[in-house]
Short mmCIF file of C-alpha atoms in Angstrom, two decimals:
data_model
loop_
_atom_site.label_atom_id
_atom_site.label_comp_id
_atom_site.label_asym_id
_atom_site.label_seq_id
_atom_site.Cartn_x
_atom_site.Cartn_y
_atom_site.Cartn_z
CA MET T 205 51.97 70.90 -174.22
CA SER T 206 51.70 67.17 -173.46
CA GLU T 207 53.86 65.47 -170.86
CA ASN T 208 55.64 63.44 -173.54
CA GLY T 209 56.36 66.57 -175.56
CA ALA T 210 57.81 68.30 -172.52
CA LYS T 211 60.01 65.30 -171.75
CA GLN T 212 61.23 65.22 -175.34
CA LYS T 213 62.22 68.91 -175.23
CA ILE T 214 64.04 68.39 -171.92
CA LYS T 215 65.88 65.42 -173.40
CA GLN T 216 66.91 67.42 -176.48
CA ARG T 217 68.21 70.28 -174.32
CA SER T 218 70.16 67.76 -172.23
CA LEU T 219 71.73 66.16 -175.33
CA LEU T 220 72.65 69.59 -176.69
CA ARG T 221 74.22 70.56 -173.37
CA GLU T 222 76.25 67.35 -173.32
CA ALA T 223 77.42 67.95 -176.90
CA LEU T 224 78.52 71.50 -176.05
CA ILE T 225 80.43 70.23 -173.02
CA ARG T 226 82.20 67.58 -175.10
CA PHE T 227 83.07 70.16 -177.75
CA SER T 228 84.43 72.58 -175.12
CA ARG T 229 86.77 69.80 -173.95
CA ASN T 230 88.16 69.33 -177.46
CA PRO T 231 91.33 71.49 -177.62
CA THR T 232 91.69 71.43 -181.42
CA GLY T 233 88.02 72.24 -181.94
CA MET T 234 88.18 75.15 -179.50
CA ALA T 235 91.39 76.41 -181.11
CA GLY T 236 89.65 76.42 -184.49
CA LEU T 237 86.65 78.25 -183.02
CA VAL T 238 88.90 80.94 -181.52
CA ILE T 239 90.66 81.48 -184.86
CA ILE T 240 87.32 81.79 -186.66
CA LEU T 241 85.92 84.24 -184.12
CA VAL T 242 89.04 86.43 -184.24
CA MET T 243 89.05 86.57 -188.04
CA VAL T 244 85.30 87.19 -188.26
CA VAL T 245 85.40 89.98 -185.67
CA LEU T 246 88.37 91.68 -187.37
CA SER T 247 86.63 91.50 -190.75
CA LEU T 248 83.36 92.88 -189.39
CA LEU T 249 85.22 95.72 -187.67
CA ALA T 250 87.21 96.62 -190.79
CA GLY T 251 85.25 99.87 -191.16
CA VAL T 252 86.12 100.82 -187.58
CA ILE T 253 89.78 99.78 -187.73
CA ALA T 254 90.35 101.40 -191.13
CA PRO T 255 87.56 103.93 -191.81
CA GLU T 256 89.49 105.40 -194.74
CA GLY T 257 88.65 102.31 -196.81
CA TYR T 258 90.62 99.66 -198.68
CA ASP T 259 91.55 101.57 -201.84
CA VAL T 260 93.54 104.53 -200.48
CA GLN T 261 96.64 104.82 -202.70
CA ASP T 262 99.97 106.54 -202.10
CA ILE T 263 102.60 105.69 -204.73
CA THR T 264 105.33 107.24 -202.57
CA LYS T 265 104.73 104.47 -200.02
CA LYS T 266 104.62 101.44 -202.31
CA PHE T 267 106.36 98.18 -201.35
CA ILE T 268 107.00 99.14 -197.74
CA ALA T 269 107.99 95.96 -195.91
CA PRO T 270 105.86 94.73 -192.98
CA GLY T 271 106.76 96.53 -189.78
CA SER T 272 105.55 99.03 -187.20
CA GLN T 273 104.26 101.52 -189.77
CA TYR T 274 102.33 98.97 -191.86
CA LEU T 275 101.65 95.67 -190.15
CA CYS T 276 101.58 93.66 -193.39
CA GLY T 277 103.36 96.15 -195.63
CA THR T 278 102.02 97.95 -198.70
CA ASP T 279 101.41 96.80 -202.27
CA ASN T 280 102.48 98.20 -205.67
CA LEU T 281 99.98 101.07 -205.35
CA GLY T 282 100.93 102.00 -201.81
CA ARG T 283 97.80 100.46 -200.28
CA SER T 284 97.93 98.87 -196.84
CA VAL T 285 97.92 95.08 -197.21
CA PHE T 286 96.54 94.64 -193.69
CA VAL T 287 93.56 96.89 -194.39
CA ARG T 288 92.87 95.06 -197.63
CA LEU T 289 93.07 91.75 -195.77
CA LEU T 290 90.39 92.96 -193.35
CA TYR T 291 88.02 94.07 -196.11
CA GLY T 292 88.96 91.03 -198.19
CA GLY T 293 87.93 88.84 -195.26
CA ARG T 294 84.45 90.37 -195.44
CA THR T 295 84.20 89.42 -199.10
CA SER T 296 85.53 85.89 -198.64
CA LEU T 297 83.25 85.21 -195.68
CA LEU T 298 80.24 86.67 -197.49
CA ILE T 299 80.82 84.40 -200.48
CA GLY T 300 81.40 81.38 -198.26
CA VAL T 301 78.36 81.89 -196.04
CA VAL T 302 75.87 82.71 -198.81
CA ALA T 303 77.12 79.94 -201.12
CA THR T 304 76.98 77.44 -198.24
CA ALA T 305 73.44 78.54 -197.38
CA PHE T 306 72.46 78.02 -201.03
CA ALA T 307 74.01 74.54 -201.07
CA THR T 308 72.42 73.67 -197.72
CA VAL T 309 68.91 74.59 -198.81
CA PHE T 310 68.97 72.97 -202.24
CA GLY T 311 71.22 70.05 -201.32
CA THR T 312 69.08 69.14 -198.31
CA ALA T 313 65.87 69.50 -200.36
CA ILE T 314 67.19 67.20 -203.11
CA GLY T 315 68.60 64.66 -200.66
CA ALA T 316 65.41 64.65 -198.59
CA ALA T 317 63.14 64.26 -201.61
CA ALA T 318 65.25 61.42 -203.02
CA ALA T 319 65.43 59.53 -199.71
CA PHE T 320 61.85 60.11 -198.59
CA TYR T 321 60.03 59.27 -201.81
CA GLY T 322 62.48 56.74 -203.28
CA GLY T 323 61.68 54.92 -206.52
CA LYS T 324 61.92 56.89 -209.75
CA ILE T 325 62.32 60.22 -207.95
CA ASP T 326 65.35 58.86 -206.09
CA ASN T 327 66.85 57.40 -209.27
CA VAL T 328 66.41 60.54 -211.33
CA LEU T 329 67.67 62.96 -208.67
CA MET T 330 70.64 60.85 -207.60
CA ARG T 331 71.74 60.05 -211.15
CA LEU T 332 71.68 63.78 -211.88
CA MET T 333 73.72 64.42 -208.73
CA ASP T 334 76.13 61.63 -209.72
CA ILE T 335 76.69 63.29 -213.09
CA LEU T 336 77.47 66.63 -211.46
CA ASN T 337 79.46 64.95 -208.68
CA SER T 338 81.69 63.24 -211.25
CA ILE T 339 83.06 66.69 -212.10
CA PRO T 340 85.41 68.12 -209.43
CA SER T 341 83.59 70.96 -207.66
CA ILE T 342 86.33 73.48 -208.47
CA LEU T 343 86.14 72.65 -212.20
CA LEU T 344 82.36 72.88 -212.11
CA ALA T 345 82.59 76.28 -210.39
CA ILE T 346 85.13 77.47 -212.97
CA ALA T 347 82.90 76.34 -215.83
CA ILE T 348 79.84 78.08 -214.39
CA SER T 349 81.79 81.28 -213.68
CA ALA T 350 83.28 81.26 -217.18
CA VAL T 351 79.78 81.07 -218.68
CA MET T 352 78.16 83.67 -216.39
CA GLY T 353 81.17 85.97 -216.04
CA GLY T 354 82.93 87.38 -213.02
CA GLY T 355 81.50 89.39 -210.15
CA LEU T 356 80.38 88.72 -206.59
CA PRO T 357 76.82 87.43 -207.31
CA ASN T 358 78.01 85.09 -210.06
CA ALA T 359 80.83 83.77 -207.89
CA ILE T 360 78.38 82.98 -205.08
CA LEU T 361 76.00 81.25 -207.49
CA ALA T 362 78.78 79.23 -209.12
CA ILE T 363 80.17 78.02 -205.80
CA GLY T 364 76.71 77.30 -204.42
CA ILE T 365 75.69 75.22 -207.44
CA SER T 366 78.97 73.29 -207.45
CA SER T 367 78.49 72.42 -203.75
CA VAL T 368 74.94 71.06 -204.08
CA PRO T 369 75.73 67.55 -205.44
CA ALA T 370 78.05 66.56 -202.58
CA PHE T 371 75.63 67.98 -200.01
CA ALA T 372 72.65 66.15 -201.51
CA ARG T 373 74.55 62.86 -201.65
CA MET T 374 75.74 63.24 -198.06
CA MET T 375 72.25 64.04 -196.69
CA ARG T 376 70.49 61.21 -198.51
CA GLY T 377 71.99 58.46 -196.34
CA PRO T 378 71.04 59.82 -192.87
CA ILE T 379 67.56 60.81 -194.11
CA LEU T 380 67.06 57.34 -195.61
CA SER T 381 67.99 55.82 -192.24
CA ALA T 382 65.75 58.20 -190.28
CA LYS T 383 62.85 57.47 -192.63
CA ALA T 384 62.75 53.86 -191.39
CA GLN T 385 62.46 54.82 -187.70
CA GLN T 386 59.32 54.17 -185.68
CA TYR T 387 58.58 57.84 -185.01
CA VAL T 388 58.22 58.42 -188.75
CA GLU T 389 55.83 55.49 -189.03
CA ALA T 390 53.86 56.89 -186.09
CA ALA T 391 53.66 60.29 -187.78
CA ARG T 392 52.42 58.67 -190.98
CA SER T 393 49.73 56.81 -189.06
CA THR T 394 48.30 60.19 -188.04
CA ASP T 395 48.04 61.22 -191.72
CA ALA T 396 50.64 63.95 -191.25
CA ALA T 397 51.66 65.72 -194.46
CA ASP T 398 54.96 64.66 -196.04
CA ILE T 399 56.48 68.13 -195.66
CA ARG T 400 55.57 68.13 -191.96
CA ILE T 401 57.18 64.72 -191.43
CA ILE T 402 60.37 65.81 -193.18
CA PHE T 403 60.76 69.13 -191.36
CA LYS T 404 59.42 68.18 -187.93
CA TYR T 405 60.59 64.59 -187.50
CA ILE T 406 63.36 63.72 -189.94
CA LEU T 407 65.55 66.82 -190.37
CA PRO T 408 65.87 67.52 -186.60
CA ASN T 409 67.17 63.98 -186.15
CA VAL T 410 69.86 64.35 -188.82
CA SER T 411 70.89 67.84 -187.70
CA SER T 412 74.25 66.62 -186.35
CA GLN T 413 75.34 65.41 -189.79
CA LEU T 414 73.92 68.60 -191.30
CA ILE T 415 75.92 70.87 -188.98
CA VAL T 416 79.19 69.04 -189.58
CA GLU T 417 78.68 69.08 -193.36
CA ILE T 418 77.98 72.83 -193.29
CA THR T 419 81.39 73.55 -191.70
CA LEU T 420 83.16 71.44 -194.32
CA ILE T 421 81.23 72.97 -197.23
CA LEU T 422 81.93 76.47 -195.86
CA ALA T 423 85.68 75.77 -195.79
CA ASN T 424 85.56 74.45 -199.35
CA ALA T 425 83.48 77.44 -200.48
CA ILE T 426 86.03 79.94 -199.14
CA LEU T 427 88.86 78.02 -200.81
CA THR T 428 86.95 77.83 -204.10
CA ALA T 429 86.15 81.56 -203.94
CA ALA T 430 89.86 82.30 -203.56
CA SER T 431 90.65 80.03 -206.52
CA LEU T 432 88.08 81.74 -208.75
CA SER T 433 89.35 85.20 -207.83
CA PHE T 434 92.92 84.07 -208.42
CA LEU T 435 91.94 83.00 -211.94
CA GLY T 436 90.08 86.26 -212.57
CA LEU T 437 86.64 84.60 -212.52
CA GLY T 438 85.56 85.76 -209.08
CA VAL T 439 85.40 89.14 -207.40
CA THR T 440 86.39 91.98 -209.73
CA PRO T 441 88.81 94.81 -208.78
CA PRO T 442 89.08 97.02 -206.88
CA THR T 443 87.07 95.00 -204.32
CA PRO T 444 89.63 93.07 -202.26
CA GLU T 445 89.41 89.32 -201.80
CA TRP T 446 92.08 87.00 -200.48
CA GLY T 447 92.41 85.05 -203.73
CA SER T 448 92.57 88.17 -205.90
CA MET T 449 95.21 89.63 -203.56
CA ILE T 450 97.39 86.56 -204.18
CA SER T 451 96.83 86.96 -207.92
CA ASP T 452 97.80 90.65 -207.78
CA GLY T 453 100.94 89.94 -205.76
CA ARG T 454 102.26 86.90 -207.64
CA GLN T 455 104.23 89.00 -210.16
CA TYR T 456 106.17 90.51 -207.24
CA ILE T 457 106.59 87.26 -205.29
CA MET T 458 110.39 87.06 -205.64
CA LYS T 459 111.13 90.52 -204.26
CA TYR T 460 108.06 91.08 -202.06
CA PRO T 461 106.80 87.65 -200.93
CA TYR T 462 104.60 89.14 -198.19
CA LEU T 463 102.11 90.25 -200.87
CA VAL T 464 101.29 86.56 -201.42
CA THR T 465 102.15 85.14 -198.01
CA CYS T 466 99.77 87.29 -195.96
CA PRO T 467 96.54 86.54 -197.87
CA GLY T 468 97.65 82.92 -198.30
CA LEU T 469 98.02 82.56 -194.54
CA CYS T 470 94.54 84.03 -194.03
CA ILE T 471 93.01 81.47 -196.39
CA ALA T 472 94.96 78.61 -194.80
CA ALA T 473 94.06 79.70 -191.27
CA MET T 474 90.34 80.02 -191.99
CA VAL T 475 90.08 76.71 -193.88
CA LEU T 476 92.10 74.88 -191.21
CA ALA T 477 90.02 76.40 -188.41
CA LEU T 478 86.74 75.40 -190.07
CA ASN T 479 87.98 71.83 -190.52
CA LEU T 480 89.08 71.68 -186.89
CA VAL T 481 85.65 72.90 -185.76
CA GLY T 482 83.97 70.41 -188.09
CA ASP T 483 86.00 67.53 -186.64
CA GLY T 484 85.26 68.74 -183.11
CA LEU T 485 81.53 68.98 -183.79
CA ARG T 486 81.50 65.53 -185.38
CA ASP T 487 83.07 64.03 -182.26
CA ALA T 488 80.83 66.01 -179.91
CA LEU T 489 77.61 65.13 -181.73
CA ASP T 490 78.45 61.45 -182.20
CA PRO T 491 76.20 59.54 -179.74
CA ARG T 492 78.65 56.62 -179.70
CA LEU T 493 81.16 58.83 -177.86
CA LYS T 494 78.67 59.75 -175.12
CA GLN T 495 79.81 58.50 -171.73
#
């Protein structure tokens, strides 16, 4: 490895270390991270905490209020709400992560191609994204789900597709700015392939914006997944999901409000935590805040 390459790697590690230190000093960002870690760990350990599964029914124990016997009470079929929340967290997180990964890959690819090549390619891709972006993402996801039908794979695909336009539009600006930098011109002077320039020189230098956008898209994906399931267009029964749990409990909301409150609080806590982490990362990765 050349001396300049070694210095560049050392500099990148130093900048990353500084960003992590700044993030660790952000109380709201750290609070959000703790909430996310707790909810993720509980969801992943659902099989250990409740090995009997999420669909064990006992009609003689239906509508038991939250207490020492059942932490979050039981539903109309005598199923533990807490256990279903744990397994439902798995489903919600799976949808959010996979849909966000889909949007990241395709949104970044579209934004990078539009910014790097410009001209007609930029006009065609961005006008297409503008058309899709003119439709609220939740309405676009509902329309796609209504056409394809319910189910976990279709819900993931619908949310992923509806998240691509905003991601592509957001990534175009930073990539367009990075494209004009001297290191890109230097790479072009060596006859480096376009794909190599994009992946080796441009994307690493817009990674801060990419990371922040991923946290925001993930929060929106989880919220959209809950909305689709609430409308009956997402995950199908008996698989638990936070949105479908709210839908199932809404007819009993007056007498047994915990059936709606508990999953609603889970959705609110996860979305809030992701936004807090996103804000914390944005501040930590902003070079203008470096002291």
